[in-house]
PDB file of C-alpha atoms and ligand atoms in Angstrom:
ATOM      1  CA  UNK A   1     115.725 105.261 104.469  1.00 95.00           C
ATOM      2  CA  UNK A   2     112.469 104.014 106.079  1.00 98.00           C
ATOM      3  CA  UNK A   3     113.304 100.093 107.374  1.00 98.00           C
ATOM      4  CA  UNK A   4     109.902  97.994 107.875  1.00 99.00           C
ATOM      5  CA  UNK A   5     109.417  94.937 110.051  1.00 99.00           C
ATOM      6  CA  UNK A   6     107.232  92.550 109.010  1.00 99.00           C
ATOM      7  CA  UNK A   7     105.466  89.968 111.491  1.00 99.00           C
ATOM      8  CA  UNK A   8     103.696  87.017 109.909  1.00 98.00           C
ATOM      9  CA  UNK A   9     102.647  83.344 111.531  1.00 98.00           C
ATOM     10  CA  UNK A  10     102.722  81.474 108.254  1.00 96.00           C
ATOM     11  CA  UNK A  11     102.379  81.282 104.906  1.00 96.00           C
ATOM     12  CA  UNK A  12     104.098  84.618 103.985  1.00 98.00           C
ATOM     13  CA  UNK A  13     102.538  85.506 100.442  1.00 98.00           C
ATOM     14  CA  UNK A  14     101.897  89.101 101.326  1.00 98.00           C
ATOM     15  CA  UNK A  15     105.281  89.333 102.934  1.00 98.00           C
ATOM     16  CA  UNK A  16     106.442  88.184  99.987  1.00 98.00           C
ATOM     17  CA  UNK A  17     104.655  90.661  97.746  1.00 98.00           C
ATOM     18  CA  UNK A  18     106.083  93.627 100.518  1.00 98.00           C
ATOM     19  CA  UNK A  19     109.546  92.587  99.893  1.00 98.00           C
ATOM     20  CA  UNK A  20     109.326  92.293  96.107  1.00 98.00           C
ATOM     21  CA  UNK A  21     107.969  95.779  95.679  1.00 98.00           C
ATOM     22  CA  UNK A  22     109.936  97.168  98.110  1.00 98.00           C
ATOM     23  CA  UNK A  23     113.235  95.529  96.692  1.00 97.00           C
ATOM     24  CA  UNK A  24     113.976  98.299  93.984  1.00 90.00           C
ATOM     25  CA  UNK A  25     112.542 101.143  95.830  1.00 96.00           C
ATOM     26  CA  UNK A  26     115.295 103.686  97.373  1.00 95.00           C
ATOM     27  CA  UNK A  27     113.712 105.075  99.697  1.00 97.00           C
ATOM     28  CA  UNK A  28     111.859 101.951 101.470  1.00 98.00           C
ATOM     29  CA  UNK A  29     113.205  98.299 102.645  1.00 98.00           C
ATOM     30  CA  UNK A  30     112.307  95.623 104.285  1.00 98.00           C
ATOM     31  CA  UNK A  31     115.070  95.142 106.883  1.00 98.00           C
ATOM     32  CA  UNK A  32     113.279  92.657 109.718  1.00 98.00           C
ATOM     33  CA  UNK A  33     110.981  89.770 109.519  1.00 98.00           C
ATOM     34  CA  UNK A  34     109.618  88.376 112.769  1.00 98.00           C
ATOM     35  CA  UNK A  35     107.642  85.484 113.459  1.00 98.00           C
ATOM     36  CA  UNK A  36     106.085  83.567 116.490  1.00 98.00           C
ATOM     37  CA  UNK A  37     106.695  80.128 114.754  1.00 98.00           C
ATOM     38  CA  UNK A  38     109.898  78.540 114.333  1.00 97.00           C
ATOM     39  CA  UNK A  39     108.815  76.668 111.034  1.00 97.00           C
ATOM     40  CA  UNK A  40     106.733  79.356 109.376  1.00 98.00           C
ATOM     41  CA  UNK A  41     107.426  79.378 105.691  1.00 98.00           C
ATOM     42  CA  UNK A  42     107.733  82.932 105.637  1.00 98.00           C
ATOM     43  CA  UNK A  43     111.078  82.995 107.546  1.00 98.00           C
ATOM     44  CA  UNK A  44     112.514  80.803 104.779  1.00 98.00           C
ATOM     45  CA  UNK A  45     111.224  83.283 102.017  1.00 98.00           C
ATOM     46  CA  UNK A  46     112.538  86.356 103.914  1.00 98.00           C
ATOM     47  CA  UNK A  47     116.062  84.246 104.039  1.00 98.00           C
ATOM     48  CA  UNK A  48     116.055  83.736 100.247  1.00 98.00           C
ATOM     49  CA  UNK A  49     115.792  87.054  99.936  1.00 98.00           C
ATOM     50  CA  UNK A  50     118.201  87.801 102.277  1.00 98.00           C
ATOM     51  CA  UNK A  51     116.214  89.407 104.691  1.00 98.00           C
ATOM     52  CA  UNK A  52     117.214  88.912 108.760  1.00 98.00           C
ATOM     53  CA  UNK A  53     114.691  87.104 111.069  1.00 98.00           C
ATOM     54  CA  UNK A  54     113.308  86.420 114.307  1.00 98.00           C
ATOM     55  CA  UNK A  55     111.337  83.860 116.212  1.00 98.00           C
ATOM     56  CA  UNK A  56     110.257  84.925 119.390  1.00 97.00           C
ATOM     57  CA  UNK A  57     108.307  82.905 122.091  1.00 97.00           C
ATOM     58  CA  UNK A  58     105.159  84.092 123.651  1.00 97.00           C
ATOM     59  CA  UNK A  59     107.550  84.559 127.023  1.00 97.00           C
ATOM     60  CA  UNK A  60     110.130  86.565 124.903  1.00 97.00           C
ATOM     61  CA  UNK A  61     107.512  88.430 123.115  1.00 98.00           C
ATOM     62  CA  UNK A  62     105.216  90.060 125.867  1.00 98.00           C
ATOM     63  CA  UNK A  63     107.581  89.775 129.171  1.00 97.00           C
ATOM     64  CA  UNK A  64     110.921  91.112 127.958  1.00 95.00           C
ATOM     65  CA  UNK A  65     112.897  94.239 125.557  1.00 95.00           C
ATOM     66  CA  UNK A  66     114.261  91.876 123.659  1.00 96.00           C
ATOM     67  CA  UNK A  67     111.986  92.759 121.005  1.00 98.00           C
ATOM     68  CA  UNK A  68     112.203  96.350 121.735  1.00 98.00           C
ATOM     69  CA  UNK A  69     115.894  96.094 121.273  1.00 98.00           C
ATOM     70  CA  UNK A  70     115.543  94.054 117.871  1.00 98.00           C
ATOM     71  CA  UNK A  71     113.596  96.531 116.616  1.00 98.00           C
ATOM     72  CA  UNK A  72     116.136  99.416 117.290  1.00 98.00           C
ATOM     73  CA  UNK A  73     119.298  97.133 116.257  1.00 98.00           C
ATOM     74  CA  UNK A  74     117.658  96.828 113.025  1.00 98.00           C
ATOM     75  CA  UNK A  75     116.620 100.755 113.294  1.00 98.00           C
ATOM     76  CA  UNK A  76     112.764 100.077 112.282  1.00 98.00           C
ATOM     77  CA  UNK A  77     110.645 102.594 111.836  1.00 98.00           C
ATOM     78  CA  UNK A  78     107.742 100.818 110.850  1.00 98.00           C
ATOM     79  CA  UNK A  79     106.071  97.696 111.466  1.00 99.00           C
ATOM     80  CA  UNK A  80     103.762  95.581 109.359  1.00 99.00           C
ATOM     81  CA  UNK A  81     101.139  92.473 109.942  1.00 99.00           C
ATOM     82  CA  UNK A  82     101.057  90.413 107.625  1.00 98.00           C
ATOM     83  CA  UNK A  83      99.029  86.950 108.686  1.00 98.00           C
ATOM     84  CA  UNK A  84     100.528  87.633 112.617  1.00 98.00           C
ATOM     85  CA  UNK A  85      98.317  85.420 114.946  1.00 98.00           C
ATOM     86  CA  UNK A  86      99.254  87.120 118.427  1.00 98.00           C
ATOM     87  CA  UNK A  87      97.884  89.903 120.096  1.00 98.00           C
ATOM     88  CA  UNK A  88     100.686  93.166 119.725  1.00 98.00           C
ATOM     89  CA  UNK A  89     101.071  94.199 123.478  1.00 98.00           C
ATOM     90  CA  UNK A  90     100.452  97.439 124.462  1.00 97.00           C
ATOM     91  CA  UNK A  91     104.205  98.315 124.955  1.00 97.00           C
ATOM     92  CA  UNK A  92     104.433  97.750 121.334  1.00 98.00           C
ATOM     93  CA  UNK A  93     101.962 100.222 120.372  1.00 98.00           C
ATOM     94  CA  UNK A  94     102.825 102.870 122.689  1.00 98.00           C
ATOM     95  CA  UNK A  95     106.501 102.497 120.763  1.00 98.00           C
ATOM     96  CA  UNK A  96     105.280 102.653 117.575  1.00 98.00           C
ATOM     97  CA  UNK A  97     102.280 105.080 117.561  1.00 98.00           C
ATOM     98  CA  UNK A  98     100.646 105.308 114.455  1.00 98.00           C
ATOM     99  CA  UNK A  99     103.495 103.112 112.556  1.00 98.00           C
ATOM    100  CA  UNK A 100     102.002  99.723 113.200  1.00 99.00           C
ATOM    101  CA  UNK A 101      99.808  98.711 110.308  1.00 99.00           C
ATOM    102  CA  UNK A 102      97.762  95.144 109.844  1.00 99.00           C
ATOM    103  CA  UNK A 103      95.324  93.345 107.108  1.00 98.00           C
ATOM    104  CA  UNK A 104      92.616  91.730 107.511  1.00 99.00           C
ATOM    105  CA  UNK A 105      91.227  89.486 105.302  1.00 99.00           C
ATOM    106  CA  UNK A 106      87.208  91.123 105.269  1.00 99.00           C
ATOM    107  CA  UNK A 107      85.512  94.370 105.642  1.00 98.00           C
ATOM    108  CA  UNK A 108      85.683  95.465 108.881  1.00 98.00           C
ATOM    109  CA  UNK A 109      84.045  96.163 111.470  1.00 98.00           C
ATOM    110  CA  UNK A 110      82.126  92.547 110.566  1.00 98.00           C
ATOM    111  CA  UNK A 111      84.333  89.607 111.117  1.00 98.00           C
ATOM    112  CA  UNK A 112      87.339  90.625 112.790  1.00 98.00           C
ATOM    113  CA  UNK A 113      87.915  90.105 116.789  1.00 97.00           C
ATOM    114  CA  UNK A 114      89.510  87.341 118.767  1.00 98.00           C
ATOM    115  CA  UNK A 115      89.147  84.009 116.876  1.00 98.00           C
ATOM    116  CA  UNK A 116      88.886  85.814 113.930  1.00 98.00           C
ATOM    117  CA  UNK A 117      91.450  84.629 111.009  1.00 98.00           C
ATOM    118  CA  UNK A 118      92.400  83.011 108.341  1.00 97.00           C
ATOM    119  CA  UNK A 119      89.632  80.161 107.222  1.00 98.00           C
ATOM    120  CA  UNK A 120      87.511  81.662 110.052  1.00 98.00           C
ATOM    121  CA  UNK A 121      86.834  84.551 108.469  1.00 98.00           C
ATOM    122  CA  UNK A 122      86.080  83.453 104.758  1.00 98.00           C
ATOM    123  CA  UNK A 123      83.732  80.566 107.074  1.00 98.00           C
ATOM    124  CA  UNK A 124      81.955  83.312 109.089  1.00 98.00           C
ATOM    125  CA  UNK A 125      81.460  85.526 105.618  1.00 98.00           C
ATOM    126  CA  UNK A 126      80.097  82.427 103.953  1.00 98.00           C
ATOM    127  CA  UNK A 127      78.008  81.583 106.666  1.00 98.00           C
ATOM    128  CA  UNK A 128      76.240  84.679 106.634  1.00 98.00           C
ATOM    129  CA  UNK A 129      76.164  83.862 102.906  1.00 98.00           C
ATOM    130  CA  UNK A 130      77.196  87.738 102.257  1.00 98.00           C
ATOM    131  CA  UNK A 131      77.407  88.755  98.929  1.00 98.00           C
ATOM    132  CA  UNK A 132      80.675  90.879  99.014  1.00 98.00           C
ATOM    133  CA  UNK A 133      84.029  90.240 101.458  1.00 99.00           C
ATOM    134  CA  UNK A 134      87.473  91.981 100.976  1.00 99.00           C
ATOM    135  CA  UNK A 135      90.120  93.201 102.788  1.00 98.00           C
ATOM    136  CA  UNK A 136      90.912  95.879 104.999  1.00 99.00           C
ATOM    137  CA  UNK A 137      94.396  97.496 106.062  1.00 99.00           C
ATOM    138  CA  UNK A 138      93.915  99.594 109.580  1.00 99.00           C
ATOM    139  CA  UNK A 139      96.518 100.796 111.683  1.00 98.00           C
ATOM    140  CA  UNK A 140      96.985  98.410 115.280  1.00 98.00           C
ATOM    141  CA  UNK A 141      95.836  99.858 118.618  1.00 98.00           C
ATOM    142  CA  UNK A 142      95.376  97.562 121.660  1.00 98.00           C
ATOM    143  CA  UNK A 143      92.552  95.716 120.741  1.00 98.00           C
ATOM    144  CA  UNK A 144      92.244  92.846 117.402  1.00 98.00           C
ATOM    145  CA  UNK A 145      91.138  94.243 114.287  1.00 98.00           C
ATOM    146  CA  UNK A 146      89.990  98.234 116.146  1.00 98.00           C
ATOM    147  CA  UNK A 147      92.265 100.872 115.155  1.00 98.00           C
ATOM    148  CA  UNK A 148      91.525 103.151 112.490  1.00 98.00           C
ATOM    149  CA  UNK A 149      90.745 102.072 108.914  1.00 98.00           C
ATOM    150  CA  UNK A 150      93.101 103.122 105.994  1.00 98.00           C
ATOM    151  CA  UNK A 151      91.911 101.495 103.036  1.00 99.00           C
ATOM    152  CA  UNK A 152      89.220  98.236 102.056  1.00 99.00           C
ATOM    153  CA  UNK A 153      88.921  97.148  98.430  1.00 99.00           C
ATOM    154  CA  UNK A 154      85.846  94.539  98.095  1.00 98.00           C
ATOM    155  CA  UNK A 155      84.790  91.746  95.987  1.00 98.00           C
ATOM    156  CA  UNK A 156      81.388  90.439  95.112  1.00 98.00           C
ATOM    157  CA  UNK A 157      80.684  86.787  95.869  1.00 98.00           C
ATOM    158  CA  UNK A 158      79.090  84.246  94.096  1.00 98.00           C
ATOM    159  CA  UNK A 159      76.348  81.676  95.690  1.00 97.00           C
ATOM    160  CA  UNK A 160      78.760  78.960  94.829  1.00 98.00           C
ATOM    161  CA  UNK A 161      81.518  80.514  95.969  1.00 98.00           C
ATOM    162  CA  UNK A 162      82.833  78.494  99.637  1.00 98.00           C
ATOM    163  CA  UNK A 163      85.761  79.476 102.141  1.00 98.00           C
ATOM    164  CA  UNK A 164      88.258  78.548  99.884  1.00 98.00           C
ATOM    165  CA  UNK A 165      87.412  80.711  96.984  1.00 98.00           C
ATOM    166  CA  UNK A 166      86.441  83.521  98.967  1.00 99.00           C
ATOM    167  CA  UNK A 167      89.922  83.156 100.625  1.00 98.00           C
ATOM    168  CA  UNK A 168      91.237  82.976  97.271  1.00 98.00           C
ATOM    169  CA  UNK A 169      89.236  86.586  96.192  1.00 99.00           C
ATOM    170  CA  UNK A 170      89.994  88.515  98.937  1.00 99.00           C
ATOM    171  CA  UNK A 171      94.005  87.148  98.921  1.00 98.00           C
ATOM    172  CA  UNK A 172      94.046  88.575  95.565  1.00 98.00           C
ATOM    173  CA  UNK A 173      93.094  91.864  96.677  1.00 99.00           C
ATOM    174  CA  UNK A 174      95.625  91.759  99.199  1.00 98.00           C
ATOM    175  CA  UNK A 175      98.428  91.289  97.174  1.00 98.00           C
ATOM    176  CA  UNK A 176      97.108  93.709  94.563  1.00 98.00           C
ATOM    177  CA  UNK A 177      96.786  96.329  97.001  1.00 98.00           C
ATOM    178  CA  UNK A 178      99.108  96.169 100.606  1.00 99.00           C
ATOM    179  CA  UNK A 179     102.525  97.092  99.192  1.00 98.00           C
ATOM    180  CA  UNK A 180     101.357 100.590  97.330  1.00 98.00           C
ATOM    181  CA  UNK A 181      99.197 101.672 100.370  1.00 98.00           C
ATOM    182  CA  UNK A 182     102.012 100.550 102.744  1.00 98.00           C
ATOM    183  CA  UNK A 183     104.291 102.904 100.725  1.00 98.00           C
ATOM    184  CA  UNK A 184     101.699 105.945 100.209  1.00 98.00           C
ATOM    185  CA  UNK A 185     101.587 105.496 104.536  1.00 98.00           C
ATOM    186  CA  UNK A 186     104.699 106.146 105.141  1.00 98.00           C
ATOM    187  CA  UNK A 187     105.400 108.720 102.247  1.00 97.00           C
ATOM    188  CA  UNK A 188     102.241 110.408 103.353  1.00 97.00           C
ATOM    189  CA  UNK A 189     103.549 110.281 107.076  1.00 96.00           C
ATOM    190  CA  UNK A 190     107.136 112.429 106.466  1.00 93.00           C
ATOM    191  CA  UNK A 191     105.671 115.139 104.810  1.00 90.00           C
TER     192      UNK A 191
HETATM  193  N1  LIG B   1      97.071  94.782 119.181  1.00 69.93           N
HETATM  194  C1  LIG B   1      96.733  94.153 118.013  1.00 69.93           C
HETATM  195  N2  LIG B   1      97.341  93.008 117.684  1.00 69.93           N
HETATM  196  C2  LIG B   1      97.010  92.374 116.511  1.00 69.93           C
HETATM  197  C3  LIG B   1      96.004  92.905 115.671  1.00 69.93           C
HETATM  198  C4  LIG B   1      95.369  94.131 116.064  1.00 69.93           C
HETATM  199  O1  LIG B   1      94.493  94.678 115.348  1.00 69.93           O
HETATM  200  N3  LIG B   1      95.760  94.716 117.247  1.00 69.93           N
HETATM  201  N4  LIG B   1      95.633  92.225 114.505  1.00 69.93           N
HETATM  202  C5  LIG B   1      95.990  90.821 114.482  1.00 69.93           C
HETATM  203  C6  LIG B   1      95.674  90.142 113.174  1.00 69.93           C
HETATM  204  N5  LIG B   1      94.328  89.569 113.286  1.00 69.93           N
HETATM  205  C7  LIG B   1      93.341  90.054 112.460  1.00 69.93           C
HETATM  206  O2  LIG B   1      93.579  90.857 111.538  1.00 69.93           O
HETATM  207  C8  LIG B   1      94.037  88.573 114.256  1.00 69.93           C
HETATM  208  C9  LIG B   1      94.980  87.572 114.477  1.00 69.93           C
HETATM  209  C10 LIG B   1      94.733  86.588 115.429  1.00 69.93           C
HETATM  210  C11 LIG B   1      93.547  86.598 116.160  1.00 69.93           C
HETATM  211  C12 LIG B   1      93.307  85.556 117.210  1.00 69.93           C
HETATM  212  O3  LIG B   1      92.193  85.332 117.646  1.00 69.93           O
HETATM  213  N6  LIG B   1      94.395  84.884 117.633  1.00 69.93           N
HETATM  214  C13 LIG B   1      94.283  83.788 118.627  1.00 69.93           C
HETATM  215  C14 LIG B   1      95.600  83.025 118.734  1.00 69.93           C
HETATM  216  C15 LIG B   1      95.873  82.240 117.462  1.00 69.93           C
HETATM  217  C16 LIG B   1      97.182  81.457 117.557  1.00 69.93           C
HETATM  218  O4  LIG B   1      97.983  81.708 118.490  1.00 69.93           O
HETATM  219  O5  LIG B   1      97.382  80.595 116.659  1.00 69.93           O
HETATM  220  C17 LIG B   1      93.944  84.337 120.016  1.00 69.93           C
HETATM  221  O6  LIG B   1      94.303  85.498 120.321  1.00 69.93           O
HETATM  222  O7  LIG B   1      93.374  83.530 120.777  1.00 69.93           O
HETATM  223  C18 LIG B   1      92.599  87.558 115.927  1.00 69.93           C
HETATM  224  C19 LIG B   1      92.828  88.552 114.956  1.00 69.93           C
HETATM  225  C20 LIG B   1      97.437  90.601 114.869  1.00 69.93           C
HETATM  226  N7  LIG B   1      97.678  91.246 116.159  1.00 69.93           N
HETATM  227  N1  GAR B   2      93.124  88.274 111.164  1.00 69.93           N
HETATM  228  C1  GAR B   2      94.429  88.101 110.588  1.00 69.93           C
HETATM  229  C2  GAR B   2      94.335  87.317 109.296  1.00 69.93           C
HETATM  230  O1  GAR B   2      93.484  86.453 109.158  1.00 69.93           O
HETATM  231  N2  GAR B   2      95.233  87.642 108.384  1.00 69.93           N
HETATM  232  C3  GAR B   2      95.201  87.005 107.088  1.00 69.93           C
HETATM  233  O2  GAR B   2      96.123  85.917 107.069  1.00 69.93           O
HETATM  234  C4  GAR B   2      96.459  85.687 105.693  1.00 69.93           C
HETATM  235  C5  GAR B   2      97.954  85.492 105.635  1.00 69.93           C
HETATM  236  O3  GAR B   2      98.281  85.012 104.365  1.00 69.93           O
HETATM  237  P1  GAR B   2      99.842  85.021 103.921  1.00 69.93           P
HETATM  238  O4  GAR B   2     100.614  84.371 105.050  1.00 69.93           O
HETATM  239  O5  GAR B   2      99.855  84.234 102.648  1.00 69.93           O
HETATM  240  O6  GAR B   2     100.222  86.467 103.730  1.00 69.93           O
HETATM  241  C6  GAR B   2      96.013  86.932 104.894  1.00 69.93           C
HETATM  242  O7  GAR B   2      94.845  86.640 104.147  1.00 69.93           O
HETATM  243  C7  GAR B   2      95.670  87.934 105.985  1.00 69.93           C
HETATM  244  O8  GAR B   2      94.640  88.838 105.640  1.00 69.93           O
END
């Protein structure tokens, strides 16, 4: 049995689209949810579906194991962002090598980095009045938004399209498409 983690800030629609797929699959679960905010929706969703989480503060999450030893209670073998606002430390990755995946809501390399999320990124796309955005899944390194690239789906944009229906757009890809690639990763990865 493969056991994911899932770290998200907010909202929690693609967590909640992870779960849901994962919740009749054998082989797969969703056995953590983590999240730096005490009120973030997405810890009520993951408790609905009866789904163990954690709130961590910034001290709890970069200075101690208690993470580390979260992770392991729960025996997680993979770890997913989904809408996670903090940097993942480098202990982290080094624990997790090539089993910590994120998304990110355009087509990187352009418009990721520090400050770049949520609205931000649908306002930066706009902005440079692009006519595509869309999302990308790449596995975490060190750095925001650097490691390598596993999948991007894209959408075209219209001229009257603005943040909020890009946001909508690219979300749609997101949920279409996270689960299933989540799922060929770690298939893929126990060959
Ligand atoms: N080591 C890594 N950690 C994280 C990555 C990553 O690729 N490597 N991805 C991010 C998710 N993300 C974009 O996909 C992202 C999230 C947040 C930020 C950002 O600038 N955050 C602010 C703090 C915001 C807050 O606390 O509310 C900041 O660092 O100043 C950029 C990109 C998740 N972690
Ligand atoms: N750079 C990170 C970033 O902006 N992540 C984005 O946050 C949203 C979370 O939505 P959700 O909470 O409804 O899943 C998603 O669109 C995700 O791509």
């Amino acid at each position: 049995m493969h056991r994911i983690a899932i770290f998200a800030s907010g909202t929690g629609s693609n967590a909640r689209k992870i779960i849901e797929y994962f919740k009749n699959k054998t082989d797969i679960t969703v056995s953590l949810v983590l999240s730096n905010k005490a009120n973030a929706p997405v810890l009520d969703m993951a408790r609905d579906h009866g789904i163990d989480t954690l709130t961590l503060t910034r001290k709890e999450f970069y200075e101690t194991e208690h993470l580390l030893a979260q992770l392991h209670q729960h025996a997680i073998d993979f770890i997913v962002l989904a809408g996670f606002l903090w940097l993942v430390p480098s202990y982290l990755v080094r624990a997790y090598p090539q089993k910590i995946v994120n998304i990110h809501p355009a087509l990187l390399p352009k418009y990721g980095g520090k400050g770049m999320y949520g609205h931000w990124v649908h306002e930066a796309v706009k902005a440079a009045a692009e006519p595509e955005s869309g999302m990308t899944i790449h596995f975490v390194n060190e750095a925001y938004d650097e490691g390598a690239i596993i999948f991007q789906s894209s959408c075209r944009l219209d001229p009257e399209d603005d943040p909020e229906t890009i946001a909508k757009k690219v979300l749609r890809l997101e949920h279409e498409h996270f689960a299933p690639v989540i799922e060929q990763l770690i298939l893929k990865q126990e060959r």
